[in-house]
Structures are given as C-alpha cells and as structure tokens.
Tab-separated table of C-alpha atoms and ligand atoms in Angstrom:
chain	number	residue	atom	x	y	z
A	16	MET	CA	-22.588	-23.279	10.552
A	17	ARG	CA	-19.199	-24.956	10.472
A	18	ALA	CA	-16.252	-22.877	11.676
A	19	ALA	CA	-12.634	-23.517	12.643
A	20	VAL	CA	-12.453	-22.474	16.294
A	21	CYS	CA	-9.169	-21.812	18.106
A	22	ARG	CA	-9.713	-22.415	21.831
A	23	GLU	CA	-6.092	-22.568	22.941
A	24	ILE	CA	-2.719	-21.661	21.508
A	25	GLY	CA	-1.724	-24.266	18.939
A	26	GLN	CA	-5.186	-25.864	18.806
A	27	ILE	CA	-7.854	-25.453	16.121
A	28	ALA	CA	-10.854	-27.646	15.306
A	29	ILE	CA	-14.051	-27.596	13.306
A	30	GLU	CA	-17.135	-26.884	15.413
A	31	ASP	CA	-20.771	-26.222	14.721
A	32	LEU	CA	-21.642	-22.638	15.714
A	33	ASP	CA	-24.989	-20.841	15.738
A	34	GLU	CA	-26.046	-19.203	12.502
A	35	PRO	CA	-24.907	-15.556	12.910
A	36	THR	CA	-27.058	-12.486	12.289
A	37	PRO	CA	-25.702	-9.179	10.946
A	38	GLY	CA	-26.023	-6.145	13.221
A	39	ASP	CA	-26.351	-2.475	12.296
A	40	GLY	CA	-24.204	-1.617	9.302
A	41	GLU	CA	-23.093	-5.221	8.828
A	42	ILE	CA	-23.530	-7.772	6.086
A	43	LYS	CA	-23.658	-11.546	6.222
A	44	LEU	CA	-21.584	-13.426	3.678
A	45	ARG	CA	-21.577	-16.963	2.430
A	46	VAL	CA	-17.811	-17.394	2.423
A	47	VAL	CA	-16.497	-18.687	-0.909
A	48	ALA	CA	-12.804	-18.738	-0.024
A	49	THR	CA	-10.338	-17.325	2.463
A	50	GLY	CA	-6.592	-17.002	2.397
A	51	VAL	CA	-4.417	-18.394	5.175
A	52	CYS	CA	-2.107	-15.573	6.223
A	53	ARG	CA	0.946	-15.301	8.473
A	54	THR	CA	-1.131	-13.243	10.899
A	55	ASP	CA	-3.515	-16.198	11.357
A	56	LEU	CA	-0.471	-18.371	11.980
A	57	SER	CA	1.018	-15.880	14.480
A	58	ILE	CA	-2.214	-15.825	16.467
A	59	PHE	CA	-2.575	-19.605	16.288
A	60	GLN	CA	0.955	-19.870	17.701
A	61	GLY	CA	0.254	-17.323	20.430
A	62	HIS	CA	2.543	-14.534	19.197
A	63	LEU	CA	-0.294	-12.001	19.025
A	64	PRO	CA	-2.624	-11.822	22.015
A	65	VAL	CA	-6.337	-12.269	21.271
A	66	PRO	CA	-9.284	-13.409	23.382
A	67	ARG	CA	-10.346	-17.042	22.842
A	68	PRO	CA	-12.263	-19.012	21.759
A	69	ILE	CA	-11.862	-17.226	18.457
A	70	VAL	CA	-12.554	-17.901	14.798
A	71	LEU	CA	-9.517	-16.787	12.782
A	72	GLY	CA	-9.412	-15.925	9.084
A	73	HIS	CA	-9.173	-12.426	7.645
A	74	GLU	CA	-8.752	-12.880	3.893
A	75	GLY	CA	-12.329	-13.731	3.085
A	76	VAL	CA	-14.272	-13.395	-0.143
A	77	GLY	CA	-17.905	-14.276	-0.448
A	78	VAL	CA	-21.403	-13.532	-1.610
A	79	VAL	CA	-23.826	-11.374	0.367
A	80	GLU	CA	-26.564	-13.507	1.888
A	81	ALA	CA	-28.271	-10.874	4.059
A	82	VAL	CA	-27.782	-7.274	5.143
A	83	GLY	CA	-28.305	-5.743	8.572
A	84	PRO	CA	-30.181	-2.534	9.423
A	85	GLY	CA	-28.816	0.639	7.852
A	86	VAL	CA	-26.770	-1.072	5.144
A	87	THR	CA	-26.986	0.972	1.947
A	88	ARG	CA	-24.229	-0.189	-0.352
A	89	PHE	CA	-24.898	-3.938	-0.515
A	90	ALA	CA	-27.653	-6.284	-1.523
A	91	PRO	CA	-27.943	-10.079	-1.441
A	92	GLY	CA	-25.998	-11.663	-4.277
A	93	ASP	CA	-23.193	-9.079	-4.371
A	94	SER	CA	-19.619	-10.369	-4.699
A	95	VAL	CA	-17.438	-9.098	-1.857
A	96	VAL	CA	-13.772	-8.946	-0.892
A	97	CYS	CA	-13.378	-8.295	2.861
A	98	SER	CA	-10.572	-5.821	3.392
A	99	ILE	CA	-8.583	-5.829	6.628
A	100	ILE	CA	-8.902	-2.037	6.515
A	101	ALA	CA	-12.131	-0.873	8.141
A	102	GLY	CA	-11.859	2.919	7.945
A	103	CYS	CA	-14.771	4.830	9.476
A	104	GLY	CA	-14.680	7.408	6.686
A	105	GLU	CA	-15.160	10.269	9.135
A	106	CYS	CA	-12.116	10.653	11.383
A	107	PHE	CA	-9.052	12.854	10.758
A	108	GLN	CA	-7.110	9.996	9.128
A	109	CYS	CA	-9.949	8.658	7.005
A	110	ARG	CA	-10.747	12.146	5.697
A	111	ARG	CA	-7.175	12.465	4.486
A	112	GLN	CA	-7.357	9.133	2.651
A	113	SER	CA	-5.463	7.179	5.289
A	114	SER	CA	-8.127	4.629	6.188
A	115	ALA	CA	-5.463	2.156	7.277
A	116	LEU	CA	-4.717	4.542	10.161
A	117	CYS	CA	-8.379	5.072	11.121
A	118	GLU	CA	-8.654	6.459	14.641
A	119	ASN	CA	-11.852	4.548	15.309
A	120	VAL	CA	-10.669	0.994	14.737
A	121	THR	CA	-8.867	-1.218	17.245
A	122	PHE	CA	-7.554	-4.518	15.926
A	123	TYR	CA	-7.322	-7.876	17.661
A	124	THR	CA	-10.051	-7.198	20.212
A	125	GLY	CA	-11.966	-10.194	18.875
A	126	LYS	CA	-15.058	-7.991	18.781
A	127	MET	CA	-16.969	-6.169	16.101
A	128	LEU	CA	-16.614	-2.398	15.639
A	129	ASP	CA	-19.358	-1.718	18.211
A	130	GLY	CA	-17.504	-3.709	20.876
A	131	THR	CA	-19.859	-6.698	20.908
A	132	THR	CA	-19.499	-10.194	19.446
A	133	ARG	CA	-21.496	-11.813	16.684
A	134	LEU	CA	-20.580	-15.500	16.978
A	135	SER	CA	-21.891	-17.955	19.529
A	136	LYS	CA	-22.344	-21.606	20.379
A	137	GLY	CA	-25.386	-21.847	22.599
A	138	ASP	CA	-24.647	-19.609	25.596
A	139	GLU	CA	-20.979	-19.353	24.777
A	140	GLU	CA	-19.591	-16.187	23.199
A	141	ILE	CA	-17.077	-16.753	20.378
A	142	TYR	CA	-14.706	-14.025	19.202
A	143	SER	CA	-13.994	-12.976	15.595
A	144	LEU	CA	-10.642	-12.028	14.103
A	145	SER	CA	-10.427	-8.690	12.268
A	146	PHE	CA	-14.219	-8.208	11.988
A	147	GLN	CA	-14.275	-11.210	9.632
A	148	ALA	CA	-13.655	-14.628	11.160
A	149	SER	CA	-13.647	-16.099	7.679
A	150	PHE	CA	-12.468	-19.617	8.628
A	151	ALA	CA	-16.182	-20.363	8.653
A	152	GLU	CA	-19.005	-21.010	6.214
A	153	LYS	CA	-20.624	-17.665	7.046
A	154	ALA	CA	-19.060	-14.369	8.058
A	155	ILE	CA	-20.440	-11.156	9.516
A	156	VAL	CA	-18.535	-8.172	8.155
A	157	PRO	CA	-18.958	-4.411	8.640
A	158	GLU	CA	-20.204	-2.720	5.491
A	159	ARG	CA	-17.309	-0.302	5.758
A	160	SER	CA	-14.600	-2.952	5.358
A	161	ALA	CA	-16.454	-4.815	2.613
A	162	VAL	CA	-15.641	-4.075	-1.011
A	163	ARG	CA	-18.044	-4.984	-3.793
A	164	VAL	CA	-16.236	-6.372	-6.829
A	165	ARG	CA	-17.216	-7.239	-10.401
A	166	SER	CA	-19.626	-10.142	-10.555
A	167	ASP	CA	-17.697	-11.655	-13.477
A	168	ALA	CA	-14.546	-12.140	-11.353
A	169	PRO	CA	-13.917	-15.700	-10.102
A	170	LEU	CA	-14.219	-14.916	-6.403
A	171	HIS	CA	-12.194	-17.843	-5.071
A	172	LYS	CA	-9.118	-16.456	-6.840
A	173	LEU	CA	-9.389	-13.063	-5.146
A	174	ALA	CA	-8.889	-14.086	-1.510
A	175	GLY	CA	-5.390	-12.601	-1.334
A	176	LEU	CA	-6.754	-9.157	-2.138
A	177	ALA	CA	-8.310	-8.983	1.323
A	178	CYS	CA	-4.901	-8.758	3.019
A	179	GLY	CA	-1.590	-10.149	1.812
A	180	VAL	CA	-1.612	-9.384	-1.902
A	181	SER	CA	-3.135	-5.932	-1.425
A	182	THR	CA	-0.538	-5.193	1.251
A	183	GLY	CA	2.299	-6.011	-1.137
A	184	LEU	CA	0.801	-4.294	-4.174
A	185	GLY	CA	-0.125	-1.263	-2.094
A	186	ALA	CA	3.382	-0.963	-0.640
A	187	ALA	CA	4.913	-0.543	-4.107
A	188	MET	CA	1.997	1.217	-5.823
A	189	VAL	CA	0.382	3.397	-3.133
A	190	ARG	CA	2.583	3.825	-0.044
A	191	ASP	CA	5.835	4.310	-1.934
A	192	PRO	CA	5.001	4.353	-5.658
A	193	VAL	CA	7.949	2.919	-7.571
A	194	GLU	CA	9.047	4.935	-10.602
A	195	ALA	CA	9.437	3.458	-14.088
A	196	GLY	CA	13.036	2.364	-14.536
A	197	ALA	CA	13.722	2.138	-10.787
A	198	SER	CA	15.766	-0.521	-9.023
A	199	VAL	CA	13.881	-2.282	-6.233
A	200	VAL	CA	15.053	-4.649	-3.502
A	201	VAL	CA	12.480	-6.846	-1.767
A	202	ILE	CA	13.589	-8.728	1.336
A	203	GLY	CA	11.441	-11.827	1.857
A	204	THR	CA	9.680	-13.444	-1.089
A	205	GLY	CA	6.683	-15.099	0.507
A	206	GLY	CA	3.197	-14.076	-0.580
A	207	VAL	CA	3.572	-10.449	0.487
A	208	GLY	CA	7.081	-10.009	-0.917
A	209	LEU	CA	6.086	-11.513	-4.272
A	210	SER	CA	3.141	-9.110	-4.320
A	211	VAL	CA	5.507	-6.171	-3.745
A	212	LEU	CA	7.569	-7.386	-6.708
A	213	MET	CA	4.383	-7.635	-8.810
A	214	GLY	CA	3.436	-4.094	-7.873
A	215	ALA	CA	6.927	-2.789	-8.673
A	216	LYS	CA	6.865	-4.583	-12.019
A	217	LEU	CA	3.436	-3.150	-12.851
A	218	ARG	CA	4.878	0.302	-12.101
A	219	GLY	CA	7.667	-0.334	-14.613
A	220	ALA	CA	10.644	-1.023	-12.334
A	221	ALA	CA	13.721	-2.035	-14.333
A	222	ARG	CA	15.531	-4.039	-11.647
A	223	LEU	CA	13.733	-6.420	-9.324
A	224	ILE	CA	16.176	-7.780	-6.761
A	225	ALA	CA	14.609	-10.562	-4.684
A	226	VAL	CA	16.197	-11.507	-1.352
A	227	ASP	CA	15.373	-14.588	0.716
A	228	ARG	CA	17.052	-17.311	2.727
A	229	LEU	CA	15.253	-20.160	0.954
A	230	PRO	CA	16.478	-20.962	-2.575
A	231	ALA	CA	13.082	-22.440	-3.502
A	232	LYS	CA	11.390	-19.112	-2.803
A	233	LEU	CA	13.925	-17.252	-4.927
A	234	GLU	CA	13.382	-19.792	-7.692
A	235	LYS	CA	9.645	-19.134	-7.477
A	236	ALA	CA	10.204	-15.365	-7.811
A	237	ARG	CA	12.269	-16.007	-10.925
A	238	ALA	CA	9.793	-18.499	-12.368
A	239	MET	CA	7.001	-15.948	-11.977
A	240	GLY	CA	9.072	-13.363	-13.838
A	241	LEU	CA	9.284	-11.235	-10.708
A	242	ALA	CA	13.047	-11.138	-10.187
A	243	THR	CA	15.777	-9.859	-12.474
A	244	GLU	CA	18.310	-10.819	-9.793
A	245	THR	CA	18.145	-12.944	-6.671
A	246	ILE	CA	20.228	-12.890	-3.507
A	247	ASP	CA	20.384	-15.859	-1.140
A	248	ALA	CA	20.672	-14.134	2.228
A	249	SER	CA	21.805	-17.364	3.887
A	250	THR	CA	25.043	-17.406	1.891
A	251	GLU	CA	25.507	-13.930	0.396
A	252	ASP	CA	26.106	-10.472	1.872
A	253	VAL	CA	22.861	-8.733	0.927
A	254	VAL	CA	24.074	-5.139	1.152
A	255	ALA	CA	27.366	-5.745	-0.659
A	256	THR	CA	25.593	-7.652	-3.424
A	257	VAL	CA	22.989	-4.946	-3.947
A	258	GLN	CA	25.738	-2.332	-4.015
A	259	SER	CA	27.676	-4.255	-6.644
A	260	LEU	CA	24.518	-4.893	-8.722
A	261	THR	CA	23.803	-1.155	-8.744
A	262	GLY	CA	27.263	0.098	-9.646
A	263	GLY	CA	28.069	0.950	-6.023
A	264	ARG	CA	25.191	3.411	-5.700
A	265	GLY	CA	22.503	1.355	-3.981
A	266	ALA	CA	18.926	0.643	-5.021
A	267	ASP	CA	16.205	3.292	-5.393
A	268	HIS	CA	13.715	1.433	-3.173
A	269	ALA	CA	13.869	-1.366	-0.634
A	270	PHE	CA	10.901	-3.140	0.943
A	271	ASP	CA	11.306	-5.260	4.057
A	272	ALA	CA	8.623	-7.932	3.978
A	273	VAL	CA	10.282	-9.954	6.745
A	274	GLY	CA	10.728	-7.687	9.741
A	275	ALA	CA	13.228	-10.007	11.434
A	276	PRO	CA	16.085	-8.603	13.527
A	277	GLY	CA	18.495	-6.898	11.146
A	278	THR	CA	16.438	-6.967	7.962
A	279	LEU	CA	15.306	-3.343	8.116
A	280	GLU	CA	18.923	-2.254	8.681
A	281	GLN	CA	19.872	-4.244	5.572
A	282	ALA	CA	17.155	-2.499	3.600
A	283	ILE	CA	18.384	0.921	4.775
A	284	ASP	CA	21.982	0.111	3.845
A	285	ALA	CA	20.903	-1.308	0.469
A	286	VAL	CA	19.318	1.906	-0.831
A	287	ARG	CA	21.185	4.828	-2.350
A	288	PRO	CA	21.378	8.260	-0.731
A	289	GLY	CA	17.894	9.711	-1.165
A	290	GLY	CA	16.448	6.210	-1.525
A	291	HIS	CA	13.252	4.951	0.088
A	292	VAL	CA	12.748	2.104	2.557
A	293	VAL	CA	9.372	0.660	3.526
A	294	LEU	CA	8.772	-1.763	6.377
A	295	ILE	CA	5.725	-3.878	5.675
A	296	GLY	CA	3.731	-4.701	8.747
A	297	LEU	CA	5.065	-8.122	9.509
A	298	ALA	CA	7.699	-7.242	12.074
A	299	SER	CA	7.800	-9.059	15.347
A	300	ASN	CA	7.340	-6.559	18.130
A	301	GLU	CA	10.720	-7.259	19.635
A	302	GLY	CA	13.898	-5.442	18.911
A	303	GLY	CA	13.181	-2.252	17.065
A	304	VAL	CA	15.705	-0.923	14.611
A	305	ALA	CA	19.211	0.480	14.913
A	306	LEU	CA	18.943	3.511	12.661
A	307	ALA	CA	22.282	5.104	11.799
A	308	SER	CA	21.954	8.905	11.834
A	309	GLY	CA	24.126	8.981	8.741
A	310	ALA	CA	21.362	7.290	6.761
A	311	LEU	CA	19.060	10.208	7.515
A	312	LEU	CA	21.698	12.813	6.660
A	313	ARG	CA	22.088	10.984	3.358
A	314	GLN	CA	18.404	11.783	2.865
A	315	LYS	CA	17.135	8.229	3.050
A	316	THR	CA	13.430	7.965	3.788
A	317	VAL	CA	12.439	5.172	6.148
A	318	THR	CA	8.761	4.462	6.651
A	319	GLY	CA	6.261	1.641	6.893
A	320	THR	CA	2.813	0.620	5.797
A	321	MET	CA	-0.336	-0.838	7.302
A	322	GLY	CA	-2.081	-3.089	4.834
A	323	GLY	CA	-0.346	-1.446	1.878
A	324	SER	CA	-1.962	1.894	2.805
A	325	ILE	CA	-4.674	1.247	0.241
A	326	GLU	CA	-8.107	2.796	0.144
A	327	PRO	CA	-9.938	-0.529	-0.219
A	328	ARG	CA	-12.994	0.694	-2.123
A	329	ARG	CA	-10.799	2.407	-4.673
A	330	HIS	CA	-7.803	0.090	-4.996
A	331	ILE	CA	-9.244	-3.424	-4.628
A	332	PRO	CA	-11.541	-3.017	-7.681
A	333	GLU	CA	-8.499	-1.679	-9.583
A	334	PHE	CA	-6.519	-4.785	-8.589
A	335	VAL	CA	-9.433	-6.973	-9.732
A	336	ASP	CA	-9.384	-5.204	-13.114
A	337	LEU	CA	-5.634	-5.857	-13.420
A	338	PHE	CA	-6.230	-9.519	-12.568
A	339	LEU	CA	-8.996	-9.896	-15.157
A	340	ALA	CA	-6.759	-8.180	-17.719
A	341	GLY	CA	-4.177	-10.910	-17.125
A	342	ARG	CA	-1.666	-8.578	-15.464
A	343	LEU	CA	-1.773	-10.000	-11.912
A	344	ASP	CA	-0.838	-13.642	-11.397
A	345	LEU	CA	-2.947	-14.299	-8.312
A	346	ALA	CA	-3.045	-18.031	-9.026
A	347	GLY	CA	0.761	-18.132	-8.827
A	348	LEU	CA	0.587	-16.626	-5.337
A	349	MET	CA	-2.280	-18.660	-3.934
A	350	ASP	CA	-0.726	-21.940	-4.849
A	351	ARG	CA	-2.616	-24.517	-2.805
A	352	ALA	CA	-6.292	-25.018	-2.021
A	353	TYR	CA	-7.609	-26.743	1.107
A	354	ARG	CA	-10.963	-27.683	2.567
A	355	LEU	CA	-11.910	-26.123	5.927
A	356	GLU	CA	-11.236	-29.462	7.659
A	357	GLU	CA	-7.621	-29.200	6.493
A	358	ILE	CA	-6.990	-25.898	8.300
A	359	GLY	CA	-4.390	-27.466	10.612
A	360	GLN	CA	-2.494	-28.763	7.588
A	361	ALA	CA	-2.787	-25.371	5.875
A	362	LEU	CA	-1.262	-23.591	8.882
A	363	ASP	CA	1.485	-26.186	9.145
A	364	ASP	CA	2.332	-25.929	5.429
A	365	LEU	CA	2.595	-22.134	5.762
A	366	GLU	CA	4.812	-22.463	8.839
A	367	ARG	CA	7.136	-24.876	7.061
A	368	GLY	CA	7.269	-22.882	3.835
A	369	ARG	CA	5.633	-25.624	1.746
A	370	VAL	CA	3.255	-23.112	0.156
A	371	THR	CA	3.482	-19.482	-0.859
A	372	ARG	CA	-0.087	-18.964	0.212
A	373	GLY	CA	-2.841	-21.438	0.933
A	374	VAL	CA	-6.500	-20.758	0.364
A	375	ILE	CA	-9.480	-22.476	2.006
A	376	ARG	CA	-12.269	-23.094	-0.502
A	377	PHE	CA	-15.900	-23.647	0.434
A	378	ASP	CA	-17.333	-23.892	-3.050
A	379	ASP	CA	-16.123	-27.311	-4.150
B	407	ZN	ZN1	-3.232	-11.170	6.607
B	408	ZN	ZN1	-11.619	6.645	10.486
C-alpha cells in the first residue's frame, strides 16, 4: 500500500509498504480521507519527539475492510471516523466518562495499544502515529478508538471530526458548555478556534469575539458567521478591547486555541470575575503560565481540554447528525483537498496559513 513515510525531521515521501493486518481488537480501514492537523506538522518539524520512520496522520475516516480477532462492534463495509481518543472503557477515568484521560493509553509511542507495531516494509518496522497512521491507503485502528457513523454521511467531509473539529466543538459544548446568551472570546481562529466558535454558536452564545493576528483569518471567521466582533491581536490590545466590548465586565468564557507565550494570560484577563478559561491542547511545552493569584480570588476557573473531552462514541455521531442537518459547516473548515502525493504541499500550506485545514482524499 502507498503511505507517506517520515524518516527524518522535515522529510516525508510516498513509499510502498506491506499490506497491514489487523491484530486483536483492531480493524483495517480503506482510508477515504484524512485531515492534516497542526500536530502532524509539529511532528514533521521535530517539535514532538516520535520514533521514526513513522507514518503520520491522525484524522482518518474510512470504510472497514477487515476486522481482527475479538472485534465485536464492526463489520466490513462500516463507515468509520477514527477518534484520537482511545479510552479503554475500564480504568478509573474511562468509567467516569473521561476517556480523553484514559490511564491505559500513552500517546506518541509510535506503537499500537499492545506496544507492538503494525506497519512494515520488508524487514523494516515502521511506526504509526496515534494508533492510526492515516497518511496511507490503509490504516489499522483499535476498535476502541473507532466510531461507526451513519452510512448516508459523505465520509470525506467528516475527517475533521477525528481530531481538530471535535476538539473545538467539544471545548465549547462538553468541557466548558457555553450558556445561551453568553459572551465568548476565542484566541486563534484556525481550524480548532473556528470549531470552538461553531460550538459556542450552536449553544446559543450571543457574543462571539474572535481574536487572531492574521486579518485574513478574522475575515474568514466573519464570513462563516462565527464572529460578532473581531480583534486583530497584532495591532489591538486584546484584553482592553474585550473589556470595552463587554461594558468593562469581561467575557463569560475564553478559549485559548493558540497556546503561545502570553495567550493564556490574555484569556484569563479577558474573562469576568467568575468567568471560565479553557486552554485547548495546542500549547508548546515551553513557558507555562503566569497565573495571578488575584484571578483565582476573583473566582475565575482556569482549565484545559484533551481532544475536546468528548466521549467519541457518543459525541461524534451527534456531530455527524448536526452536519447532516446543515448546522455544522465542515466544508468551510476543511477548505482544500490534496492527493497523498501532495502531502508536502499540504503541510507547507498549513505552516504558512494558506489553508484553514487541508484534507487528503483517496477516493478521487
Ligand atoms: Zn490533530
Ligand atoms: Zn481507560
């Protein structure tokens, strides 16, 4: 099968790998499409350590081609979205509906859940990103991170629901559910930030304040009907502007979809006393946050989310229903399609901000 293999930092190329076989509790997918996410880019650029050679890609959707031993919930022909959340369903966290915090999953090992690899090229072992490795024609995925979705949904449009879009929607709908009438600040309006705004809008937020440093991204948020106000962080004082837009009180919720030095502090200062701040898992590992004790005494809640804190088997089908009802503009988010051979271009376009979110399609 053809796969995009990353052998060194900054290098990726199409290679012919052996046809993979699903192990216990795993399914084999014919990949229909896969999103190109910032995490893929970070690994490609060497910011997140992984073993190589590795096949990246973790926003896959596809059709079940075969099932391994012990698989009970899937059969060939099923339509599947591969969640990045692979909760075991049995540990302390999974039993309390926090699959994103599963105690039995370690990310970025390049291996499957049982600690072995599934991809190979002759004698050579090839690693897989996030139990998916969906920059390939076929993918082996654990049953427990696979979500069956309606067969009438156009699969290639759902790739974002595996990671980025679900993370954003989940942040505003599950992790910190926005109230009807609330004012919401979202810092960073790439694919995840726009998805937070979509989630907040679906929840009935009255004010959607989009913050970014690139005017084109703010324009996109407006064009999609996802911003009632925009703030250009390269020229405006974010906190002062939010304060003045909210009558000096501050916003009810702020979501930091950037995680750059200083952005979380901005989010904390932009919310009112008693307001909520959510860091979405994009932060670089450097730095940390300077948290003023006063913010806590003013009863501000500061937290974060892994993957939108969704329960994939419950929430992803709900998101698909919203999409099919015309209430989720996934096409507006996934705004450019590529062939697998164009993966280098897709990563470069994401890096340079030429796309909101690219998607690799295999079905053309
Ligand atoms: Zn991702
Ligand atoms: Zn678990």
